[in-house]
Each structure stands twice: as structure tokens, then as C-alpha cells.
XYZ file of C-alpha atoms in Angstrom:
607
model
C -326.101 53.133 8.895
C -327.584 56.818 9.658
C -328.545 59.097 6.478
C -325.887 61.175 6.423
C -323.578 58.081 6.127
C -325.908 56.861 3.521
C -325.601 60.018 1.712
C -321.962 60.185 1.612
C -321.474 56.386 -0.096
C -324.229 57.451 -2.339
C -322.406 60.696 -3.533
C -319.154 58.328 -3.162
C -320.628 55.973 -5.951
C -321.795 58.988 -8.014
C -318.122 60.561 -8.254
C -316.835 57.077 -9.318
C -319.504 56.088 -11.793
C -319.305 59.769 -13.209
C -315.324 59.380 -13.365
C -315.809 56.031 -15.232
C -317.951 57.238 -17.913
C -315.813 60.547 -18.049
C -312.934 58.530 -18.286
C -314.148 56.121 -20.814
C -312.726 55.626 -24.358
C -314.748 57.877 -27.216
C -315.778 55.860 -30.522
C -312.641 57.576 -32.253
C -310.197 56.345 -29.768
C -311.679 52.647 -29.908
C -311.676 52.906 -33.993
C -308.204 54.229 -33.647
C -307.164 51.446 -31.302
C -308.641 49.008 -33.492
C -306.761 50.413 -37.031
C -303.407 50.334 -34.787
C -304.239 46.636 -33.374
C -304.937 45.709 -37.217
C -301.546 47.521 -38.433
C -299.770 45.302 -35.767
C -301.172 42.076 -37.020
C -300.533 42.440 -40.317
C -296.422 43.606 -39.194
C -296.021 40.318 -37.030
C -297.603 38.262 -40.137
C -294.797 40.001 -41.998
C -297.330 42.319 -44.301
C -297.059 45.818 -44.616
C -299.362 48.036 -41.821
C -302.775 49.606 -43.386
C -302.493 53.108 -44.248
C -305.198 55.446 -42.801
C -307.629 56.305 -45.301
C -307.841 59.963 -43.572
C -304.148 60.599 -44.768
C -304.692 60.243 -48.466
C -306.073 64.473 -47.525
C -302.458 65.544 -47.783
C -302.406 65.622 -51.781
C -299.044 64.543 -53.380
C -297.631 66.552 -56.340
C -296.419 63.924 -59.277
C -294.581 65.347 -61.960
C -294.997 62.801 -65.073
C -292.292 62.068 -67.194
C -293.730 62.835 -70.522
C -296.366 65.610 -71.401
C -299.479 65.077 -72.470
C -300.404 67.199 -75.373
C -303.855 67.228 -74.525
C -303.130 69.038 -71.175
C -301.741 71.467 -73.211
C -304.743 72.781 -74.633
C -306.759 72.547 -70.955
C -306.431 75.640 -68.807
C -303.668 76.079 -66.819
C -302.759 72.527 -68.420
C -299.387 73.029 -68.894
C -298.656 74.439 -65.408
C -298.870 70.334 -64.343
C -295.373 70.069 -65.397
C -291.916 71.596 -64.382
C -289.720 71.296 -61.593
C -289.769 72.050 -57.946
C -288.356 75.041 -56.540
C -288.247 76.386 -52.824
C -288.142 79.876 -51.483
C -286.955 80.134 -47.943
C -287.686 83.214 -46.023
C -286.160 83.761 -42.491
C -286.336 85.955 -39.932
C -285.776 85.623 -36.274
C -288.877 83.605 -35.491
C -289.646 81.025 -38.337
C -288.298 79.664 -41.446
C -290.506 79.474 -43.740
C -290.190 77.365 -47.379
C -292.362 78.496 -49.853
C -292.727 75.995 -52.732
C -293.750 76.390 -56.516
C -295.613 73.045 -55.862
C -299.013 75.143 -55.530
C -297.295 78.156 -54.556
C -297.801 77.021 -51.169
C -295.717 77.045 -47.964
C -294.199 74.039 -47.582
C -293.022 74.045 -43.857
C -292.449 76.068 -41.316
C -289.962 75.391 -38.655
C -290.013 78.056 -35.210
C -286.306 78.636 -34.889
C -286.391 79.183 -31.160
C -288.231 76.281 -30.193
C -287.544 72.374 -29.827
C -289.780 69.022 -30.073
C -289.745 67.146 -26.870
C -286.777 65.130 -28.406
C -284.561 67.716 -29.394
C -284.972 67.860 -32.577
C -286.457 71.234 -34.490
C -289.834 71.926 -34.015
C -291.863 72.125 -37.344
C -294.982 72.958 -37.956
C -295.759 70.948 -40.717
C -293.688 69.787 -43.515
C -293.791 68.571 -47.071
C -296.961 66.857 -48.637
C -298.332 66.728 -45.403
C -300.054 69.503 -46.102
C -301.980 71.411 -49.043
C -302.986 75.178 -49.397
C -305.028 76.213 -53.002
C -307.897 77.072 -54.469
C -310.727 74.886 -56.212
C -312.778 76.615 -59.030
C -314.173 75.643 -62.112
C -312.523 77.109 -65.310
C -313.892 76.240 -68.869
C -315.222 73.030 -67.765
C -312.182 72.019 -65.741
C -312.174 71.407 -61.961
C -308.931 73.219 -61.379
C -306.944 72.544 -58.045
C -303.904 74.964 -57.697
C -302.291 72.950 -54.734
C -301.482 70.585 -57.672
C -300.421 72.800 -60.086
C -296.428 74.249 -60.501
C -296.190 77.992 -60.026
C -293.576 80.301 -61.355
C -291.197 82.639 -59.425
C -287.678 84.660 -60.115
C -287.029 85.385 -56.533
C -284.275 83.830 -54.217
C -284.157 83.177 -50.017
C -283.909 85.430 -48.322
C -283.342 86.719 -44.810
C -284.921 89.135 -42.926
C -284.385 90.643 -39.362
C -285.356 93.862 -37.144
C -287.539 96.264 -39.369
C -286.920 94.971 -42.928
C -289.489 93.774 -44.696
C -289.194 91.139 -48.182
C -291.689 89.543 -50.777
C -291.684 86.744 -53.104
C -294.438 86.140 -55.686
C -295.323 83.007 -57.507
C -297.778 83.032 -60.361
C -299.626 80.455 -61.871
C -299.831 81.220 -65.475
C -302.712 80.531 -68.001
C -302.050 83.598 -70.621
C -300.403 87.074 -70.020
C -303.979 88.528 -68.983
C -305.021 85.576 -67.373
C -303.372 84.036 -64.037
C -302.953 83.757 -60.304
C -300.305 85.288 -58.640
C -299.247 85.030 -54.577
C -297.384 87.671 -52.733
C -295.785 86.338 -49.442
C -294.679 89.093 -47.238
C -292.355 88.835 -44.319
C -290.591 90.964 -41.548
C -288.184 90.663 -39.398
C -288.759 89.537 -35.427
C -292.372 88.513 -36.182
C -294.336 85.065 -36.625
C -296.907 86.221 -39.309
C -296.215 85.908 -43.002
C -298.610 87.941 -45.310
C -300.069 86.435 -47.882
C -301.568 88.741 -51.004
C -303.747 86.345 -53.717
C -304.059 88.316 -57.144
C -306.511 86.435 -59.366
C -306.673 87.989 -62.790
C -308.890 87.824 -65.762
C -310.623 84.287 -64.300
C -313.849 86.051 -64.395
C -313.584 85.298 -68.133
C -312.763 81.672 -67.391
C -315.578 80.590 -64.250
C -319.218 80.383 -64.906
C -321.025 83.809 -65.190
C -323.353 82.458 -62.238
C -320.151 81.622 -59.656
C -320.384 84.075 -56.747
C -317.689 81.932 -54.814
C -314.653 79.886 -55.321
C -313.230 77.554 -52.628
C -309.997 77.980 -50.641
C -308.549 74.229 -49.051
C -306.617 73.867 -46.841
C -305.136 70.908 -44.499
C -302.648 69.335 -42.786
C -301.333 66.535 -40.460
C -300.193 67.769 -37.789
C -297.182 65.166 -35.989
C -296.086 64.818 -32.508
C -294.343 67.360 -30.853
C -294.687 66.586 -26.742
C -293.913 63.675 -24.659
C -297.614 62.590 -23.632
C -299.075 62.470 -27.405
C -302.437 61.769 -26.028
C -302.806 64.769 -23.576
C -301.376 66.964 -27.074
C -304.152 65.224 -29.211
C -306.775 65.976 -26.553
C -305.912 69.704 -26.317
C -306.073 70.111 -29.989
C -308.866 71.047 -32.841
C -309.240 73.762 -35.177
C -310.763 77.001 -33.546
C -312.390 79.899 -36.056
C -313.710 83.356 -34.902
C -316.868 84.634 -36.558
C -317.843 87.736 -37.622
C -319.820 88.151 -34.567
C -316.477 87.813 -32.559
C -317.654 84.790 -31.472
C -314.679 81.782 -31.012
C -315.758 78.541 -30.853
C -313.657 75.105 -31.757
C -314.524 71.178 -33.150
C -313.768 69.269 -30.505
C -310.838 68.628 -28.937
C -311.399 64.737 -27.532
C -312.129 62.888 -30.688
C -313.299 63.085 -34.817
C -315.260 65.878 -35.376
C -316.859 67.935 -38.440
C -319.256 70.813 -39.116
C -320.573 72.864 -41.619
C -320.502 76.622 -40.988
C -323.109 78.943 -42.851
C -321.576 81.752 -41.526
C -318.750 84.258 -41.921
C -315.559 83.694 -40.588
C -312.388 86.112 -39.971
C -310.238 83.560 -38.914
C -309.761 79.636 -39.173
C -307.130 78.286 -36.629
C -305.463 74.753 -36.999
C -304.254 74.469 -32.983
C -301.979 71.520 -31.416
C -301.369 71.992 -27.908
C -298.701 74.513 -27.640
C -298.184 75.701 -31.665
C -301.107 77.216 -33.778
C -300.984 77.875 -37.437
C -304.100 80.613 -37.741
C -305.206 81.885 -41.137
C -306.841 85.019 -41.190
C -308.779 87.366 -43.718
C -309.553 90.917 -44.418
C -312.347 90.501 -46.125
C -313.261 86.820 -44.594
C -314.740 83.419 -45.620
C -317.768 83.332 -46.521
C -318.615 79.868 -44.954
C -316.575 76.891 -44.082
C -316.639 73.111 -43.942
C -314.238 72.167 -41.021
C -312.888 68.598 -40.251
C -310.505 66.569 -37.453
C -309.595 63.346 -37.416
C -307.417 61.195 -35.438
C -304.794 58.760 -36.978
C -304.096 55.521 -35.492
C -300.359 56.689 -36.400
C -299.190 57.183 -32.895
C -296.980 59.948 -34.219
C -299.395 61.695 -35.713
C -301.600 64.168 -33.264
C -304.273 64.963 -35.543
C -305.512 65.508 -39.418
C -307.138 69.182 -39.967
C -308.822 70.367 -43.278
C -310.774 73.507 -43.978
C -313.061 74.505 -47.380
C -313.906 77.801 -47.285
C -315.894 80.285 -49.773
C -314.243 83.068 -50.817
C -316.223 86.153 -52.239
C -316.036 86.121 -56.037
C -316.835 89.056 -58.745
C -317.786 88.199 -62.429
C -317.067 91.586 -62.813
C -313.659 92.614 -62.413
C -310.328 91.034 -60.971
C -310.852 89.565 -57.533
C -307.983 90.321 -54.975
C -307.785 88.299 -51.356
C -305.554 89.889 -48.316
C -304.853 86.303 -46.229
C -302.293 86.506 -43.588
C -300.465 83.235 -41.455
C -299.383 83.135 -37.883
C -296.931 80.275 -37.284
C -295.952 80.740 -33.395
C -296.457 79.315 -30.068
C -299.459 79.603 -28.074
C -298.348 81.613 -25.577
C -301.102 84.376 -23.941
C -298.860 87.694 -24.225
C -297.975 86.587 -27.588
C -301.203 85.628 -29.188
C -302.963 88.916 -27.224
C -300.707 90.968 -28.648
C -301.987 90.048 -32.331
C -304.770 92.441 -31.554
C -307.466 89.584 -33.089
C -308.633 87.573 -30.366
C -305.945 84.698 -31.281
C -305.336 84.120 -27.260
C -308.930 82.934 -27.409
C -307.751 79.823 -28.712
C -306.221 78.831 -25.426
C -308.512 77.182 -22.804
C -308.642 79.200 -19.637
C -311.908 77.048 -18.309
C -315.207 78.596 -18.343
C -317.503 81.164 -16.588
C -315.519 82.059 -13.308
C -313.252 79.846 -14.081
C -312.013 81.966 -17.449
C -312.322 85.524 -15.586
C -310.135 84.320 -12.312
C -307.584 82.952 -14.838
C -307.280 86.188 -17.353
C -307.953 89.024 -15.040
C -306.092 88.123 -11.666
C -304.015 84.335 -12.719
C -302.372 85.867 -15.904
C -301.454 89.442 -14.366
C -300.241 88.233 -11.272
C -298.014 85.451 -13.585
C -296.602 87.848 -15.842
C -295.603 90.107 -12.563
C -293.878 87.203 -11.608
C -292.245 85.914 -14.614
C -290.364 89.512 -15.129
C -287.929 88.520 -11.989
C -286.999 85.873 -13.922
C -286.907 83.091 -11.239
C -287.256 79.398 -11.960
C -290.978 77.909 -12.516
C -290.900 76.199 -9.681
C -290.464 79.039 -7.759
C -293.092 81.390 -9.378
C -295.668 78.400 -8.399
C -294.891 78.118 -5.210
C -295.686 82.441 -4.886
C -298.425 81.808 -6.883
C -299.270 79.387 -4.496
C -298.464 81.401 -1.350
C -300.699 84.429 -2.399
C -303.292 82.636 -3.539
C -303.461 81.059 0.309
C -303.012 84.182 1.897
C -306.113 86.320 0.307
C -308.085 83.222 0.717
C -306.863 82.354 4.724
C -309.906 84.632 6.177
C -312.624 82.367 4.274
C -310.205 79.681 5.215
C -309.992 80.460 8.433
C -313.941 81.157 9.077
C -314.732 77.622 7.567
C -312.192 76.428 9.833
C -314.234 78.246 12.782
C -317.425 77.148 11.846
C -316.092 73.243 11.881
C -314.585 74.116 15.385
C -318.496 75.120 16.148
C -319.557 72.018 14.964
C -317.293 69.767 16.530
C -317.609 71.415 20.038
C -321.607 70.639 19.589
C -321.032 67.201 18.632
C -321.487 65.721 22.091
C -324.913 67.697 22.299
C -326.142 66.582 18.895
C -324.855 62.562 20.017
C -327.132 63.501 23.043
C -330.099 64.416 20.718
C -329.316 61.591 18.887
C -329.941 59.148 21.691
C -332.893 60.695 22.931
C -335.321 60.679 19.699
C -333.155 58.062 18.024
C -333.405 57.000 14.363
C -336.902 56.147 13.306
C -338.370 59.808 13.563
C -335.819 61.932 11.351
C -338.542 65.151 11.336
C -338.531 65.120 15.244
C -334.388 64.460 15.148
C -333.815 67.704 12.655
C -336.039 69.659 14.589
C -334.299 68.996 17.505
C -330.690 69.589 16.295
C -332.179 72.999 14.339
C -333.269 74.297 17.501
C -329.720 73.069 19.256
C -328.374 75.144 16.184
C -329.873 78.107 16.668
C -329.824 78.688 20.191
C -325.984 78.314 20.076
C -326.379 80.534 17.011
C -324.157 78.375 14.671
C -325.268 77.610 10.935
C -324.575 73.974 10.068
C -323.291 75.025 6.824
C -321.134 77.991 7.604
C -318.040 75.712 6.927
C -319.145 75.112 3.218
C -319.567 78.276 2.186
C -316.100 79.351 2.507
C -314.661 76.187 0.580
C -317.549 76.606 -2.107
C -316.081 80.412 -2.944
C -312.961 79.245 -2.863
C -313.793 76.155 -5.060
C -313.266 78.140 -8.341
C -310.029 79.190 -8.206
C -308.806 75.863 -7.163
C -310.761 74.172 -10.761
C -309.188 77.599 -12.564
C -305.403 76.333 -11.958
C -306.572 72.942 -13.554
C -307.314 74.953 -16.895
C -304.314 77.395 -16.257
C -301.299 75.153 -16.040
C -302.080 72.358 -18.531
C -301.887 74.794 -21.204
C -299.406 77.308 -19.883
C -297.056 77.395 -22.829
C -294.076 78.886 -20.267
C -293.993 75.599 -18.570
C -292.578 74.137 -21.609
C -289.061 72.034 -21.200
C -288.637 74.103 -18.238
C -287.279 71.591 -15.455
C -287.775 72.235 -11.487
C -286.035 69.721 -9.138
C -285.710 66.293 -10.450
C -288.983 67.180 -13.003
C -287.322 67.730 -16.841
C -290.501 69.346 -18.491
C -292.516 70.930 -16.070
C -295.274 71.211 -18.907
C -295.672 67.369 -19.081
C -296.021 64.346 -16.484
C -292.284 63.375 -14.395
C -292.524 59.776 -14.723
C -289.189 58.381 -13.081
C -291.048 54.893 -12.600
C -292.235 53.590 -15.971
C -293.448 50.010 -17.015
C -295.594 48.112 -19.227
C -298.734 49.332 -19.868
C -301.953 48.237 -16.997
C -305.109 49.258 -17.620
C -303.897 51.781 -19.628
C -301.292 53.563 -17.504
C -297.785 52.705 -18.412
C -296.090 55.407 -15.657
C -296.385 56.517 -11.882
C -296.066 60.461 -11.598
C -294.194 61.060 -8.487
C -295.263 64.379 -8.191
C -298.799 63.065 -8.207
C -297.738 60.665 -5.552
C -296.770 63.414 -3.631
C -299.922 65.416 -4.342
C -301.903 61.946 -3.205
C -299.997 61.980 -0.325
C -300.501 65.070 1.436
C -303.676 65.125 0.609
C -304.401 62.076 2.264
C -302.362 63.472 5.551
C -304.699 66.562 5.578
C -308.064 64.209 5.225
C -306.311 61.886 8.167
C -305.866 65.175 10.131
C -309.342 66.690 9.569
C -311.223 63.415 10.437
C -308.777 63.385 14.366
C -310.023 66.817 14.885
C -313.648 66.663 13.283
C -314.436 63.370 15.599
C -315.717 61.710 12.118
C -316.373 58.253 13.164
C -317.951 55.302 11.441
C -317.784 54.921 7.814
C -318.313 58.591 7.191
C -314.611 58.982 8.482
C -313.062 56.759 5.283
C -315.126 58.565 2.446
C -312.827 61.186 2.007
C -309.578 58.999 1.543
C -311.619 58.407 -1.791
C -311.557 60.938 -3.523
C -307.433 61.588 -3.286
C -307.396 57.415 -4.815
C -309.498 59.184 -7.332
C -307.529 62.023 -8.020
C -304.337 59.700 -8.569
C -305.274 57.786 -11.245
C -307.223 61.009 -12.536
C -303.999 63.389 -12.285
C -300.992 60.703 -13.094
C -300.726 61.870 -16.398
C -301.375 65.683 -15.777
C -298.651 68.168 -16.296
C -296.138 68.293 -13.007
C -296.846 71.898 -12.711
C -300.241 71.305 -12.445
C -299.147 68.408 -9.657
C -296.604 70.773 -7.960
C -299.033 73.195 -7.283
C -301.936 71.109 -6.145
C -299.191 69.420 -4.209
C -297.906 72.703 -2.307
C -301.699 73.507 -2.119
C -302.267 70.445 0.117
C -298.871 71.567 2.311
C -300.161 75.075 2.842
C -303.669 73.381 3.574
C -302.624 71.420 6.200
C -300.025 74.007 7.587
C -302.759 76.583 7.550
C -304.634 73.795 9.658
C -302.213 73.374 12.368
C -301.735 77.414 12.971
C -305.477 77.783 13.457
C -305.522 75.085 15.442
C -302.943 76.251 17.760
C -305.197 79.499 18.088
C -308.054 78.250 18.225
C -309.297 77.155 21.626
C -312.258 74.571 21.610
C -313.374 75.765 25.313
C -313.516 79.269 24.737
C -315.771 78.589 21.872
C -317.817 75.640 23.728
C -318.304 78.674 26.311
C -319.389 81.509 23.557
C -322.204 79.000 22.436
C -323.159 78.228 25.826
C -323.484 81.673 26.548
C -325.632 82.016 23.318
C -328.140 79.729 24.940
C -329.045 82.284 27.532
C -329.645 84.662 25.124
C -332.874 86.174 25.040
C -334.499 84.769 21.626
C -335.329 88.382 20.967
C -331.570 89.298 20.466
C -330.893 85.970 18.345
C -329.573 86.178 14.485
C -331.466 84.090 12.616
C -329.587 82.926 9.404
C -331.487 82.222 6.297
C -330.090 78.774 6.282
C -332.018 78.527 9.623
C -334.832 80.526 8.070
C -335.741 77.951 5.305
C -334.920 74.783 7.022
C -337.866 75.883 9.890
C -340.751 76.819 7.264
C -339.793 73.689 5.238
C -340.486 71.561 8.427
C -343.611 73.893 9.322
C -344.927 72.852 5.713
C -344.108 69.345 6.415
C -345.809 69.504 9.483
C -348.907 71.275 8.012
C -348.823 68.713 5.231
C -348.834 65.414 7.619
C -352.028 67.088 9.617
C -353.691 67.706 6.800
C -353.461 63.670 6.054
């Protein structure tokens, strides 16, 4: 076994021990296995399932049957009793049902969109969720989510430029109360939200400079593959330094922010419910958890500070956004909301929002089927790439034309003295003026905007329930062959298969016209194994396109082939040879490699 075969298995065993810790279950996804294996058990023993401790966060409203006089004389004490009423306010985008339950919205259903089943997509519903705020009033923790608000107003519908409010207030005297304003117009997925707290400065301690806003929810199912939506959501905030950052995405996660925030976003994979502020929060304690419900995606809660005077009447300016997270959309809120959605990192990001998204849109406006706009996507992208695609290609020819030579060199100095052996070929390299690695250069610049798709499509929100060919949702895995779960895959993609497949046809093809013998010439069928099992449950449009990809990459291999002649270019090097050394480019490649093995060689005299 020579070193560069060594290499290879070594780099072989890296990749899969990397992709096996990578792959590996977090210590959320093990505890949530473990409270769904327990909730089994106890159903087949005929018991009722444990109920996640994390889900007693969505507080539930009771309304007793008889009053207690001694609420009476607490404040806001009597506002624990009375009966529920709901608001609805439509316009073209949402529904929204505003309760007097806490004076809190309810639910929130997007009128134009659909859960993977069919039925209507809401964002939240019922006591799933609570919205309030926590402050201490005359010795009384007081928790407004619990208490029953009052309001006059009726539904109401909205549409084009109109504009209507509703208030709730939460009474404790004439001078002293709450009151919420919620503001909506017409065509638009943001609903205002105006807090008027009045005469509590006379209630709180003299010493309280801030009183606490909560807020939470559980967050249910709304795609096909409910683990791929749990591991592309968390709650994202932006700071007052316009920095956005997120809790994780991949399992439990909390933190503790001593800092001010402008926004605070509660994100699932395609649908975001973002809070924002005028004025902002003055810190926040952020939390995610993961049921072991398998319909429920994630639990969210945020505690945040809110400014308080002692002074005067304190007045908060809050506003929702209920809508999809879709690019244009989110961008056009003017507040960095489009942050939320995870176009990679470094070059990654920048290839994806200043030439991916453009180019998208420009497609999108003609209105063609998905499908379609991938495979242009795909066709462009190949086309201002085929020069780098075509000099790697070259620079392999180069190599391969040598390879008799280097076998030669091979021969003659043989195995045990590898110095002698690289000096040798180095000096074989540069007399035919070829640089070894002038075929990995190319494929390293183009490396980027292959791993930037990979971030793109996965959470391109246009993909959603849009079918291509025999694929239904183009935003989740096809999986026309299904069966009981092994080793934790309970599906075969075919458009993965077909990915794996072509991929595989190109490494055949490159190892019959690279002369890659020995063992060196089955490493690369690894990686496309890898990719399978990696991939299977990836979106199909994220499939299709590294599918066409592979097509293009091998098509693009058989046209250069056909033009390029290995003669002519075993005859260009020879003629190199015979070049004076005076009129030789030296590449820096070449450069290093020869004062490395000068040092080497100064090094072993010294000894």
C-alpha cells in the first residue's frame, strides 16, 4: 500500500467517523425517546401515557364556580372571574382571535396557507399558549395571562387600506388598569399591539424599575418530516447592536440575555411568530424544549424586562408578525426579520443572498414550475463555472498523460526513499510545467456554491407543497417506498437514489479516464454511500438539484473529453522539457514544495 493510498483510507475513515458522531442522537433526542418509549409502556399496560412536564408552560385559564370574597378585596381580584369572549379580526392574510382570557391572542390561522395534511395552518391555538405581564402589585404576584379582560368591540373584517382596533382592559379602579389596543390592516401579516398601563405606579414597589412580559407557546406539527421541522426551529432575537443570533436549533436549549433586545422571534421551519418593540426589552430569559409528543415540534417561552417609570403612566408600542418565512416577505419588514432564515455562513450566506436569491426571484416572475426554475438554476450555475471546470478538467488530462512517466519514476527509486521519489516527480513536474494541484483549485472555488444550495433549498419557503414530476412537496423528502423503521430510516428517497446514482456513474467515469488503479480507485464510491443515507431525508429539491448537478457533471465530462486530445497535450509537455529552464514558470506550489525539501535536506546533514 503506497502513501497516497494510505492517505485516502485514512481521510476515508475520518469522513465516516466524523459523519457518525455528526449524525449521532443529542441528549434531548435520547431523553425524548426515552419519555415516548415510557408513554408506550404504560398505553400497552392499559395506563394512561405521562404528560411532559415542559407542557404544564402553556397556563390554563379556570373560571371557578363560586367567588371568593376574599379575591375581591386583592387587586385586580375580581378580574379572575367572568366569561370568555373572542374577538376575531380578519384580513386577507391571518385570522386572528383575540381573547378576554388575558387579553391575549388566542390563535392565529394564515388563511392562504395549508398543513401538510390539508387541514388549516395555525399558528398556535388555545391554551397552548400565554401572552401577559408579571408584576408585583400591593403584595400580590399578579399574572394578567390569567386574568379576564373587558372589551365592547365585535369581529371584524378588514381588507385593502382599512385599518380596525379592539381594546381590552383589565380593570382594577377607574384610574387604575391595563388596557391593550390591537391594531390591524388589511393585506398585511402584522397586528399592532398598544399596552396602556395606568396608575400601577401607585400599586408596584417604589424601587421596581422593570416589570416582566411572558410569553410562550407550543408550537405543533405542520410538515411531513417533523424531525427535519424540529431541527430547523428555535427562537431567534435581534439586539440592539443589530446583531441576530438564535438557541439552538438541534435540541433543548436556554440562555439568559443581559442585553437589549428589539425583537424576540418564536421560528418553526417555514412560519415565524416575531414580537417586536419600539422601545425594546430590556433583557430576556429565552427557553426551547422538545416534547416527546411526536406532534408537537417544539415548546418556546420568553421573560423579558420591560422599562418601568414610578413616575408617571408607562405606555409599550409591541407589534406581531404572524406569516411565512419567506425572504421577499420577511425583507420587506424593513427589520432584519429575513435574518431568521439560514442561508449558511461566511461565503456560503453572501453567494446565497447576493447572486442565489436575485437570480431566483428573476426566475420565479415567469412563473414556471419549480422543477423547472432548478433545473435553470442549475444550468447557469454550470455554465459560469465550466471555465474553472474545464481548467481542472485540463490539469487532470496533464496528470494522467504523465502517469506513465511518474510509474517510471516510481520503479526506478521505488518505495523506501519517499524524499528521493518527490524530488524526482517535482522535477518531472516542472519541466513539463504542470502543477500537481492545478485540478483542485478549480473544484475548491467552486466548492462553496455547491455547500450554499444545501442551506438554500432546505429552507426555501417557495418549495412548499409545490409538486414536480411524481414528487408531491418539493419542500420535503418523495418517499414512494416506505417501511418499518431500520436503524432509524423508515423511507427510501428516490430522488436521492437518483442523486446516488449518477453520482456514482460520474466517479466510475473519472476513475476509466484518470487510470486510478488499486484501492485508490474504490474510495470515491464512498462518499456517494455516504451521501445516501446522509441526504434520504433531505428536501427533493435539494435532491433534484444535486441530482441534475451530477448529469451536467458528467455531460460536461464527456464534451471536454471529446475536445480534448491526450496526444496533443502529451506533445505540449514534451515540448516543455526542451525548454530552456530560463524561460520556465515556476508556480508557487512548485516554489514551496522545493525549499521545504532543501530544508529537509539541510536538516538530515546537519544530523
Amino acid at each position: 500500500m503506497d502513501r497516497n493510498t494510505l492517505i485516502g483510507l485514512i481521510l476515508i475513515f475520518a469522513i465516516l467517523g466524523g459523519s457518525f458522531y455528526l449524525m449521532k442522537p443529542s441528549e434531548s433526542e435520547i431523553k425524548q425517546e426515552q419519555r415516548l418509549q415510557d408513554s408506550l409502556k404504560r398505553v400497552k399496560a392499559g395506563l394512561p401515557p405521562t404528560l411532559d412536564s415542559t407542557k404544564n408552560t402553556a397556563v390554563k385559564a379556570a373560571t371557578p364556580s363560586l367567588v371568593d370574597s376574599a379575591d375581591l378585596k386583592k387587586p385586580f381580584g375580581g378580574a379572575k372571574y367572568g366569561d370568555e369572549k373572542i374577538i376575531t379580526l380578519e384580513n386577507e392574510k391571518i385570522i386572528a382571535k383575540v381573547t378576554s382570557k388575558g387579553g391575549r391572542v388566542k390563535s392565529v390561522e394564515l388563511k392562504n396557507e395549508k398543513n401538510f395534511d390539508g387541514s388549516p395552518l395555525i399558528l398556535f391555538d388555545g391554551n397552548n399558549n400565554r401572552f401577559g405581564l408579571l408584576f408585583n402589585a400591593a403584595g400580590q404576584n399578579i399574572a394578567t395571562n390569567d386574568l379576564n379582560f373587558q372589551s365592547s368591540d365585535v369581529d371584524a373584517v378588514v381588507n385593502n387600506d382599512d385599518t380596525k382596533s379592539i381594546k381590552f382592559r383589565l380593570n382594577y379602579n377607574e384610574a387604575q388598569y391595563i388596557e391593550y389596543t390591537y391594531t390591524l390592516k388589511g393585506n398585511d401579516y402584522n397586528l399592532a399591539l398598544d399596552v396602556n398601563a395606568v396608575g400601577l405606579q401607585n400599586l408596584v414597589p417604589q424601587d421596581q424599575k422593570t416589570i416582566l412580559l411572558d410569553w410562550g407557546a407550543i408550537l405543533y406539527q405542520k410538515e411531513k418530516n417533523v424531525k427535519g421541522e424540529r431541527d430547523k426551529s428555535s427562537i431567534y432575537y435581534k439586539t440592539a447592536e443589530n446583531d441576530v443570533d438564535h438557541l439552538s436549533e438541534t435540541g433543548d436549549d436556554e440562555e439568559k440575555l443581559e442585553k437589549k433586545l428589539t425583537w424576540i422571534a418564536f421560528k418553526q421551519h417555514y412560519f415565524s411568530s416575531i414580537l417586536s418593540s419600539k422601545t425594546g426589552f430590556a433583557s430576556a430569559d429565552l427557553d426551547v424544549k422538545t416534547a416527546a409528543d411526536l406532534d408537537i415540534v417544539k415548546l418556546y417561552s420568553a421573560k423579558a424586562k420591560l422599562d418601568f417609570s414610578n413616575q408617571k403612566d408607562n405606555q409599550y408600542s409591541f407589534n406581531f408578525f404572524f406569516g411565512p418565512n419567506k425572504y421577499n416577505i420577511l425583507k420587506a419588514q424593513n427589520n432584519d426579520y429575513h435574518r431568521i432564515i439560514n442561508m449558511g455562513w461566511g461565503p456560503m450566506r453572501w453567494i446565497n443572498q447576493w447572486i442565489t436569491v436575485p437570480v431566483f426571484n428573476f426566475l420565479d416572475g415567469f412563473h414556471m414550475s419549480y422543477g423547472i426554475v432548478i433545473l435553470i438554476l442549475t444550468v447557469l450555475l454550470k455554465g459560469v463555472l465550466f471555465p474553472l471546470t474545464y481548467k481542472s478538467y485540463l490539469s487532470m488530462a496533464k496528470m494522467r498523460v504523465l502517469k506513465p512517466q511518474l510509474d517510471e519514476i516510481k520503479a526506478k527509486v521505488g518505495d523506501d526513499n519517499a524524499m528521493l521519489l518527490q524530488q524526482e516527480q517535482m522535477k518531472l513536474y516542472k519541466q513539463a510545467g504542470v502543477n500537481p494541484l492545478g485540478g483542485c483549485l478549480p473544484l475548491v472555488i467552486q466548492m462553496p456554491f455547491t455547500i450554499a444550495f444545501f442551506y438554500f433549498f432546505p429552507n426555501l419557503f417557495e418549495l412548499r407543497g409545490e409538486s414536480f414530476l411524481w414528487v408531491k412537496d418539493l419542500s420535503t423528502y418523495d418517499a414512494p417506498i416506505t417501511f418499518p423503521a431500520i436503524f432509524g430510516i423508515d423511507h427510501i428517497s428516490f430522488m436521492c437514489i437518483l442523486m446516488t446514482l449518477t453520482t456514482l456513474l460520474t466517479t466510475w467515469y473519472n476513475n476509466a479516464t484518470s487510470g486510478v488503479s488499486g484501492q485508490m480507485k474504490y474510495i470515491g464510491y464512498f462518499m456517494p454511500l455516504i451521501f445516501f443515507f446522509v441526504l434520504n431525508s433531505f428536501p427533493a429539491g435539494l435532491n433534484y438539484y444535486y441530482f441534475l448537478g451530477a448529469v451536467f457533471t458528467f455531460l460536461t465530462q464527456l464534451i471536454i473529453r471529446t475536445f480534448v486530445d491526450d496526444d496533443k497535450i502529451l506533445a505540449k509537455l514534451e515540448a516543455n522539457k526542451k525548454r530552456p529552464e530560463s524561460e520556465k514558470k515556476k508556480s508557487s506550489f512548485q516554489a514551496k514544495m522545493e525549499e521545504m525539501m532543501r530544508q529537509q535536506q539541510a536538516q538530515k546533514g546537519k544530523k
